[in-house]
mmCIF file of C-alpha atoms and ligand atoms in Angstrom:
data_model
loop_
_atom_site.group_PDB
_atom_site.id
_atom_site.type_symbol
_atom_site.label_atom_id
_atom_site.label_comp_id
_atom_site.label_asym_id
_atom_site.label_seq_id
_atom_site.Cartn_x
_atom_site.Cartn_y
_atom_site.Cartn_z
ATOM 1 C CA UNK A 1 -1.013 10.620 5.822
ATOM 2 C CA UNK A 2 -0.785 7.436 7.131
ATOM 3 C CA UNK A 3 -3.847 6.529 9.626
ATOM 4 C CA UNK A 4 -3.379 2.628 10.318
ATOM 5 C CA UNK A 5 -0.395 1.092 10.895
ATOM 6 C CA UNK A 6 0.756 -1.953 11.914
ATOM 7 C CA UNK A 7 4.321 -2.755 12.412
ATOM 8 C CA UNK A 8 5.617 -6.479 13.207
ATOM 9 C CA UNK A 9 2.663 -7.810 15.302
ATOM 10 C CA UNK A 10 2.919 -11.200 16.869
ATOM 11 C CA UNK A 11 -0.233 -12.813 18.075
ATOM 12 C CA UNK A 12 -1.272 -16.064 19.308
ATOM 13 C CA UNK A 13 -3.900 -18.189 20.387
ATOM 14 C CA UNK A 14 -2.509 -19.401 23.415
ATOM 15 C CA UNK A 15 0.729 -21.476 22.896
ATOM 16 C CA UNK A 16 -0.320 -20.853 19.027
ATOM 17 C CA UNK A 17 1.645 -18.182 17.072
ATOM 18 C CA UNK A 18 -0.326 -17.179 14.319
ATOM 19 C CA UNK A 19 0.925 -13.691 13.199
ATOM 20 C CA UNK A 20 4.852 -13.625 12.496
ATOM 21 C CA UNK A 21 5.652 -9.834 12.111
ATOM 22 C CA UNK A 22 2.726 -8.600 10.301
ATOM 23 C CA UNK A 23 3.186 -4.864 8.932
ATOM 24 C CA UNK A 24 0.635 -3.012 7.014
ATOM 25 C CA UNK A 25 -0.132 0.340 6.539
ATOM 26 C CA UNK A 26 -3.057 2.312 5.469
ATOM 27 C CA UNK A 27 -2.977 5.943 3.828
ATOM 28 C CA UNK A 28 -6.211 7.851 4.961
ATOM 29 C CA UNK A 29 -9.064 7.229 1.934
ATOM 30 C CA UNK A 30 -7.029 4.314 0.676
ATOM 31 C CA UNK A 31 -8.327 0.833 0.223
ATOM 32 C CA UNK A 32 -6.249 -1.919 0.733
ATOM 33 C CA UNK A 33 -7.425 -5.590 0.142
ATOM 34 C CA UNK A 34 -5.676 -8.294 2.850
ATOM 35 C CA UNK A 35 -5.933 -11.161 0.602
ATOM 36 C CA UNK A 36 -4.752 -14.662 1.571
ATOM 37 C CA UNK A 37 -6.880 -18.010 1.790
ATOM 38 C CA UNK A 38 -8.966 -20.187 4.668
ATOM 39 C CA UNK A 39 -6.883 -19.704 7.884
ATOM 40 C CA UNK A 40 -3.970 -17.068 6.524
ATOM 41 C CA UNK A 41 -4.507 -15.002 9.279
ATOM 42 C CA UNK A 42 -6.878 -12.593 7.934
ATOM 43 C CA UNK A 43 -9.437 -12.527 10.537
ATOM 44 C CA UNK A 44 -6.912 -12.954 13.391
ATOM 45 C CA UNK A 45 -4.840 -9.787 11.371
ATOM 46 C CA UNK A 46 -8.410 -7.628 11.988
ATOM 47 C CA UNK A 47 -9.097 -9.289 16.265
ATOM 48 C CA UNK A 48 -5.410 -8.040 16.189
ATOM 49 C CA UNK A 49 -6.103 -4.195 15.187
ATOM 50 C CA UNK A 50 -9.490 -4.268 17.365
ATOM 51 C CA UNK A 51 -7.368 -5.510 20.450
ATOM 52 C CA UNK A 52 -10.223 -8.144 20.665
ATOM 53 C CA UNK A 53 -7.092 -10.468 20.213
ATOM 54 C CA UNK A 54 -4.108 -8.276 21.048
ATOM 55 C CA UNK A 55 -0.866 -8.763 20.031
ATOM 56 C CA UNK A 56 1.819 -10.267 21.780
ATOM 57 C CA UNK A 57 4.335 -7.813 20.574
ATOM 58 C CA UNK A 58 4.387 -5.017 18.038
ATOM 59 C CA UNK A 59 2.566 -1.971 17.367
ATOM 60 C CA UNK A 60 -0.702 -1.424 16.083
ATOM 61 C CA UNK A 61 -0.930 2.626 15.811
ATOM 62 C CA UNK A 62 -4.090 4.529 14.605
ATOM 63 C CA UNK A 63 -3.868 8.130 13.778
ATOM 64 C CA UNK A 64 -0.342 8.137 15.411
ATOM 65 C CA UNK A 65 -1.208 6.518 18.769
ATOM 66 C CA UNK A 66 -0.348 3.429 19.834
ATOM 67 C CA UNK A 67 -3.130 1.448 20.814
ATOM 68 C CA UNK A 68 -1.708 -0.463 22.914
ATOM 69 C CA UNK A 69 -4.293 -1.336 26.407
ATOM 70 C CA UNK A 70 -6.914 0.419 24.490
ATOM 71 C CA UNK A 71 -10.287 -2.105 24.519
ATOM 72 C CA UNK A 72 -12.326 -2.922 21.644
ATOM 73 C CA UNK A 73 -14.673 -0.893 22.391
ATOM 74 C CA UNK A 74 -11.960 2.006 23.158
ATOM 75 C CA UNK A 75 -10.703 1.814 19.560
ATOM 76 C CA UNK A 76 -14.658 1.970 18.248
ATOM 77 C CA UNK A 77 -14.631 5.330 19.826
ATOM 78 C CA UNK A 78 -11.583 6.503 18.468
ATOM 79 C CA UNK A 79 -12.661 5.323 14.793
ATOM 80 C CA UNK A 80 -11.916 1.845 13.932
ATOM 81 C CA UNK A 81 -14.908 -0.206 13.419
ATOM 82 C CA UNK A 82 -14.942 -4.199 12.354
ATOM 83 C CA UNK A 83 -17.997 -6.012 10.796
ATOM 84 C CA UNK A 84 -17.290 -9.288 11.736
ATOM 85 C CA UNK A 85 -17.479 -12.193 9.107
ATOM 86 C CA UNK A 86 -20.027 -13.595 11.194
ATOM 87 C CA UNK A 87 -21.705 -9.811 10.531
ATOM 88 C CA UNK A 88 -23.718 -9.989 14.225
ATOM 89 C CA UNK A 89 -26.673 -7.953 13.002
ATOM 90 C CA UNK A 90 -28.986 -8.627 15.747
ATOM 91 C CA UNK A 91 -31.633 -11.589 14.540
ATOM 92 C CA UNK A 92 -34.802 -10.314 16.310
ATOM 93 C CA UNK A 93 -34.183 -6.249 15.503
ATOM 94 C CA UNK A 94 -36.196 -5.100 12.419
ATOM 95 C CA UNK A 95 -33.272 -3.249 9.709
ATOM 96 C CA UNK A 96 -34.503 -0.134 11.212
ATOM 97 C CA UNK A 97 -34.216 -1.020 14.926
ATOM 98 C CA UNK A 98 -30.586 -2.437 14.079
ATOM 99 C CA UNK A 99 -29.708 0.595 12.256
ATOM 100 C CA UNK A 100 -31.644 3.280 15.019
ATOM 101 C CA UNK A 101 -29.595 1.436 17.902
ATOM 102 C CA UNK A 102 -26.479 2.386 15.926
ATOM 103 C CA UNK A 103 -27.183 5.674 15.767
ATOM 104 C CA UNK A 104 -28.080 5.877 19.394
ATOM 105 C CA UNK A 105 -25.009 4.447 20.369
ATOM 106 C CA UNK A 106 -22.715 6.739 18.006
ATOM 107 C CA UNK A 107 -21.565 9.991 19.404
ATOM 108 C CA UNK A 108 -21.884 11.956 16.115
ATOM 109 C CA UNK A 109 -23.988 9.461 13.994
ATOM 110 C CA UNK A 110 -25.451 9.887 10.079
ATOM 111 C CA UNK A 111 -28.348 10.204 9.935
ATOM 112 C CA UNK A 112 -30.537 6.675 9.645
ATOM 113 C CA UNK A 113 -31.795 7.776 6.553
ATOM 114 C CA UNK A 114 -28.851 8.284 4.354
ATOM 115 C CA UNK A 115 -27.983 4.432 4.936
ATOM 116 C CA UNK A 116 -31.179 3.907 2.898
ATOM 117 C CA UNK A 117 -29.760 5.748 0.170
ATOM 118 C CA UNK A 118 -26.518 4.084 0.157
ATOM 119 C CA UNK A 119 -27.861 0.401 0.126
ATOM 120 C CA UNK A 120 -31.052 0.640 -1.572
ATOM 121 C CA UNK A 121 -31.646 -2.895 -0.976
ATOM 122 C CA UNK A 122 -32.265 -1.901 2.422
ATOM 123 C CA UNK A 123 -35.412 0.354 2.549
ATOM 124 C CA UNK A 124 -38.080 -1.920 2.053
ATOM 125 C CA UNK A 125 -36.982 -4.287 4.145
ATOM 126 C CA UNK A 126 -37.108 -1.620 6.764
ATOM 127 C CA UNK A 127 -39.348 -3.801 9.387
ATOM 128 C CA UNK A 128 -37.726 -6.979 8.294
ATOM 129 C CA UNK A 129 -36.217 -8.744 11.344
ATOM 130 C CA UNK A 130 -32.233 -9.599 11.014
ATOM 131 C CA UNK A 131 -32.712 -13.239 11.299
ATOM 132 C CA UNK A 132 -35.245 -13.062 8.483
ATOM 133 C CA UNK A 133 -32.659 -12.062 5.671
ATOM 134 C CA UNK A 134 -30.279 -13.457 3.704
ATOM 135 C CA UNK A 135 -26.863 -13.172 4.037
ATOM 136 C CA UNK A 136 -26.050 -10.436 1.613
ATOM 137 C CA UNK A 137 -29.008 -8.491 3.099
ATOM 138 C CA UNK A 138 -27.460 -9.232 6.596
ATOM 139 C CA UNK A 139 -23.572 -8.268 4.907
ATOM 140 C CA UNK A 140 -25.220 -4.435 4.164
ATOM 141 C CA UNK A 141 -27.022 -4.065 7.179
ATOM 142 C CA UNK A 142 -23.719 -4.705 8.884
ATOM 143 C CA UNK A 143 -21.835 -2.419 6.788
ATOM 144 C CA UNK A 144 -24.563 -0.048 7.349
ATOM 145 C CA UNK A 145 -24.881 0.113 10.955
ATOM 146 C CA UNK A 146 -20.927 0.556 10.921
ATOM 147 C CA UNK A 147 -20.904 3.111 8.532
ATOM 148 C CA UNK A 148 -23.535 4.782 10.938
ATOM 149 C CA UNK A 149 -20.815 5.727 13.501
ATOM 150 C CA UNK A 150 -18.404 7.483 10.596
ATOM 151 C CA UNK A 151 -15.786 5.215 11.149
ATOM 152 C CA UNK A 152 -12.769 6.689 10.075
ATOM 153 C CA UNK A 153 -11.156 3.115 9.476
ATOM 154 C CA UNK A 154 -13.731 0.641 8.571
ATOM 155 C CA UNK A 155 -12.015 -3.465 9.235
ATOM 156 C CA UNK A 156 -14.308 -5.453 6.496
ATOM 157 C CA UNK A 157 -13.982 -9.114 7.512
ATOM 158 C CA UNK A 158 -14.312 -11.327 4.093
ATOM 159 C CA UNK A 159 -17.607 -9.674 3.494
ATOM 160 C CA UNK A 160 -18.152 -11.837 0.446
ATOM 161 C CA UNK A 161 -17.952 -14.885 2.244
ATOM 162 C CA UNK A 162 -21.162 -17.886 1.375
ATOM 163 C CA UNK A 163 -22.471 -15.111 -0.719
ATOM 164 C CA UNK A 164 -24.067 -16.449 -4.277
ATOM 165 C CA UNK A 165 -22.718 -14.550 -6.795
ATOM 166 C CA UNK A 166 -25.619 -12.263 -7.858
ATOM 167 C CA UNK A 167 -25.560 -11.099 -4.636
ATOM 168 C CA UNK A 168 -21.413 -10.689 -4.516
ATOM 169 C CA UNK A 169 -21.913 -8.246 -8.037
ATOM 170 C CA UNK A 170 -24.652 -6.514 -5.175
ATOM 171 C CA UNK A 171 -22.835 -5.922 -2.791
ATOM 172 C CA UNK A 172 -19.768 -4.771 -5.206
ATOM 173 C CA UNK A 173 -22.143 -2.189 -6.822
ATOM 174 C CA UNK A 174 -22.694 -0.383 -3.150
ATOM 175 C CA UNK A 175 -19.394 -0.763 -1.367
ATOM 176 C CA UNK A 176 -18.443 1.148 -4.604
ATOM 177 C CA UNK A 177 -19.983 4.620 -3.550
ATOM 178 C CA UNK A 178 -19.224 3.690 0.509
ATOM 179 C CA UNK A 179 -15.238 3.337 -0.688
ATOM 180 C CA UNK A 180 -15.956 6.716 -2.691
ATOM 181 C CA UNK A 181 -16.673 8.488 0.382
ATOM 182 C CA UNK A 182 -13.727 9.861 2.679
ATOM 183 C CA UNK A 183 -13.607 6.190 4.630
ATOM 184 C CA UNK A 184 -9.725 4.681 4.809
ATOM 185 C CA UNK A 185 -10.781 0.558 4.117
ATOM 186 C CA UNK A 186 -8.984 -2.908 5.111
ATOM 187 C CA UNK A 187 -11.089 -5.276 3.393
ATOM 188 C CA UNK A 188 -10.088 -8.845 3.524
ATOM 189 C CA UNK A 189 -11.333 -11.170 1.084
ATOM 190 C CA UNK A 190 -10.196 -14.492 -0.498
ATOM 191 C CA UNK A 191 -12.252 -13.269 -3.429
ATOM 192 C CA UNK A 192 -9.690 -12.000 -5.671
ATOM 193 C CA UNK A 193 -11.789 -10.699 -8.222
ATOM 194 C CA UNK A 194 -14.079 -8.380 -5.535
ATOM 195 C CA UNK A 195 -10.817 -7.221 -3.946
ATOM 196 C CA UNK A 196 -9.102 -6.041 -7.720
ATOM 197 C CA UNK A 197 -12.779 -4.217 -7.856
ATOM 198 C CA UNK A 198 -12.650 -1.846 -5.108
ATOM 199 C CA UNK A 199 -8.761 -1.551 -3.740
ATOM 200 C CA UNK A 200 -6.276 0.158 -5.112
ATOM 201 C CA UNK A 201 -3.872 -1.580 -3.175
ATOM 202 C CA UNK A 202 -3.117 -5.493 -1.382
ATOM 203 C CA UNK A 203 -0.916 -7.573 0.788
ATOM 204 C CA UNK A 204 -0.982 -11.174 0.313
ATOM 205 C CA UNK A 205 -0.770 -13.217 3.764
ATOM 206 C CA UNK A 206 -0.195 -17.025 4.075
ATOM 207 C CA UNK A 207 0.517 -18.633 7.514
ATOM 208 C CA UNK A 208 0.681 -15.474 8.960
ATOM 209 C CA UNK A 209 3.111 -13.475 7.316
ATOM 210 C CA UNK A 210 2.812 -10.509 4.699
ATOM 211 C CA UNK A 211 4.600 -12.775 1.429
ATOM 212 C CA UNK A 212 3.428 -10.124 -1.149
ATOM 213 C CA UNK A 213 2.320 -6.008 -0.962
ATOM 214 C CA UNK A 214 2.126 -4.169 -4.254
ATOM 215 C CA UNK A 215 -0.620 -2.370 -6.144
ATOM 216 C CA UNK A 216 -3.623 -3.968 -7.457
ATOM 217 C CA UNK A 217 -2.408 -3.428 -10.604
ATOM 218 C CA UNK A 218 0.624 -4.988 -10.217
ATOM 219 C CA UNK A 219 -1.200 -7.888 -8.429
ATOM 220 C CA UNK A 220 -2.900 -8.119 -11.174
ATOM 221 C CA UNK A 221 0.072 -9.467 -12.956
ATOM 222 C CA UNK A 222 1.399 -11.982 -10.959
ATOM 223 C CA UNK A 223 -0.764 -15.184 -11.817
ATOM 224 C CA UNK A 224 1.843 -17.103 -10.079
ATOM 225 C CA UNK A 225 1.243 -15.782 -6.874
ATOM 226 C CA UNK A 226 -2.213 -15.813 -7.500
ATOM 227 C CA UNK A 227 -1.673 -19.504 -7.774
ATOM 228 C CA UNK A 228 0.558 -19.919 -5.416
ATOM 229 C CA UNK A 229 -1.240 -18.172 -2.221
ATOM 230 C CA UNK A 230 -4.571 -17.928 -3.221
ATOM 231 C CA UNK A 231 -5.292 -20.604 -5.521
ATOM 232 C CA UNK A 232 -6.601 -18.683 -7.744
ATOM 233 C CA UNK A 233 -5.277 -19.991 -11.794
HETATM 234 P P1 LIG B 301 -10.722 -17.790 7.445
HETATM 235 O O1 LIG B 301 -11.062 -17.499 6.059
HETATM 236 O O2 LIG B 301 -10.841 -19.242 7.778
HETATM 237 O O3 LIG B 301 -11.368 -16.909 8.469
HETATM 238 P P2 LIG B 301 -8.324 -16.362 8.074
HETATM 239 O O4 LIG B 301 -7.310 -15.976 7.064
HETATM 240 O O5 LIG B 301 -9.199 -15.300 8.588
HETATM 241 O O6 LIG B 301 -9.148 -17.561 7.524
HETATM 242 P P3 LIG B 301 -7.654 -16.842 10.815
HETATM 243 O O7 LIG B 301 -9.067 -17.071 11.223
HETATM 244 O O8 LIG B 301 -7.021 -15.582 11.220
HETATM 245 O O9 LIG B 301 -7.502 -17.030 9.257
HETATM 246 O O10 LIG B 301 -6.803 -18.077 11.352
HETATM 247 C C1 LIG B 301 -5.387 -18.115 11.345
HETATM 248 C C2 LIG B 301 -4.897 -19.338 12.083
HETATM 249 O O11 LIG B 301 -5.237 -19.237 13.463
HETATM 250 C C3 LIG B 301 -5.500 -20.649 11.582
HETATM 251 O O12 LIG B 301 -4.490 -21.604 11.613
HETATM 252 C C4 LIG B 301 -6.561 -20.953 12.624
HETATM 253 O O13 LIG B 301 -6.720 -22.341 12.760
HETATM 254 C C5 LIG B 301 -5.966 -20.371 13.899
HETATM 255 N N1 LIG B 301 -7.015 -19.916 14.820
HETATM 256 C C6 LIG B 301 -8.015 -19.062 14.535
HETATM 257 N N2 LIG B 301 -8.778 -18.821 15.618
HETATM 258 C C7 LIG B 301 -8.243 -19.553 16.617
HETATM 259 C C8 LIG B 301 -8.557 -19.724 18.013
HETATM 260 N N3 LIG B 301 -9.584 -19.086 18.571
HETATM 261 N N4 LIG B 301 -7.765 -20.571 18.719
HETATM 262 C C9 LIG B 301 -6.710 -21.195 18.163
HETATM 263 N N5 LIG B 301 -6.350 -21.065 16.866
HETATM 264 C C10 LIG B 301 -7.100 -20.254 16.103
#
């Protein structure tokens, strides 16, 4: 069943057309990678879906509905829930007070505890403030506190980005069992190798259109697309 869909969105910034026809789709438990380097139109794909940035024209439909007027906040209640690349964990919250104000805020939350047990990393830095992490800390505390509200659709905004690599093969390891659970994923990422990891199946966008959708494994064989939109040889 198809939960997400998008079908030829046009959005701008102003005057600025960015997204030319988008389309995507999402099966419910699948995870699809939106791959596609620096300024693509990744991020502006996920403001797009979150109406933080609506389209101009097009549908973005979410469990059959069009979401069309629907506020950001509207479409967090129905489901969909972004961590922003910026990730927004709040800088003077301990983990635990980011991850309790979740919960409050959730209609039918997790409990606090079982985040703990999904990103280890996490529990003894329980009364760590945000601002006092590092950024892969930060990325599962985000993920975390989104996963709090059972998103049914969880947007994941280039989590690996300025990430060292020890900490990428981290985070990896524990969006591994989140992705296992029933949650439907868009993860974008101009990390290839992260994306081939833990999606089963990608688009490729450059300058704002969908060039390239296929499965990962067939991805996987196209070096020259690789090359040519991701720069990746
Ligand atoms: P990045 O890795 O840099 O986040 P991206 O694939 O997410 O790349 P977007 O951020 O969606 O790309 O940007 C797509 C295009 O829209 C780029 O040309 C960018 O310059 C432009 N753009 C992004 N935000 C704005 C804005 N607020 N106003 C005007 N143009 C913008």
């Amino acid at each position: 069943m198809t939960v997400l869909e998008l079908d030829e969105i046009n959005t701008y910034y102003g005057n600025s057309h960015v997204l030319h026809d988008v389309s995507l789709e999402l099966a419910e438990g699948e995870v699809v990678a939106l791959l596609g380097r620096n300024g693509a139109g990744k991020t502006t794909t996920m403001r797009s879906i979150m109406g933080v940035t609506p389209p101009r024209d097009g549908t973005v439909r979410f469990d059959g509905a069009d979401l069309d007027g629907l506020s950001p906040d509207e479409r967090n209640e129905l489901g969909v829930n972004l961590v922003p690349e910026d990730r927004r964990v709040f800088p003077t919250l301990t983990v635990q007070e980011n991850l309790t104000l979740a919960h409050k805020l959730a209609d039918d939350p997790r409990p606090v505890e079982e985040m703990y047990e999904l990103f280890p990393v996490l529990d003894p830095l329980r009364s760590n403030q945000g601002q006092n992490m590092s950024g892969g800390e930060q990325q599962m505390l985000a993920v975390a506190r989104a996963l709090i509200q059972r998103p049914k659709v969880l947007l994941l905004d280039e989590p690996t980005e300025g990430l060292a690599p020890v900490i990428v093969d981290d985070l990896r390891e524990m969006l591994h069992d989140v992705v296992s659970e029933d949650v439907t994923v868009l993860l974008s990422e101009q990390n290839v190798n992260f994306a081939f990891d833990l999606a089963t199946r990608g688009y490729i966008i450059d300058t704002g259109e969908i060039v390239y959708e296929g499965t990962i494994e067939e991805l996987q064989q196209r070096d020259d697309l690789l090359e040519r939109y991701l720069a990746v040889s």
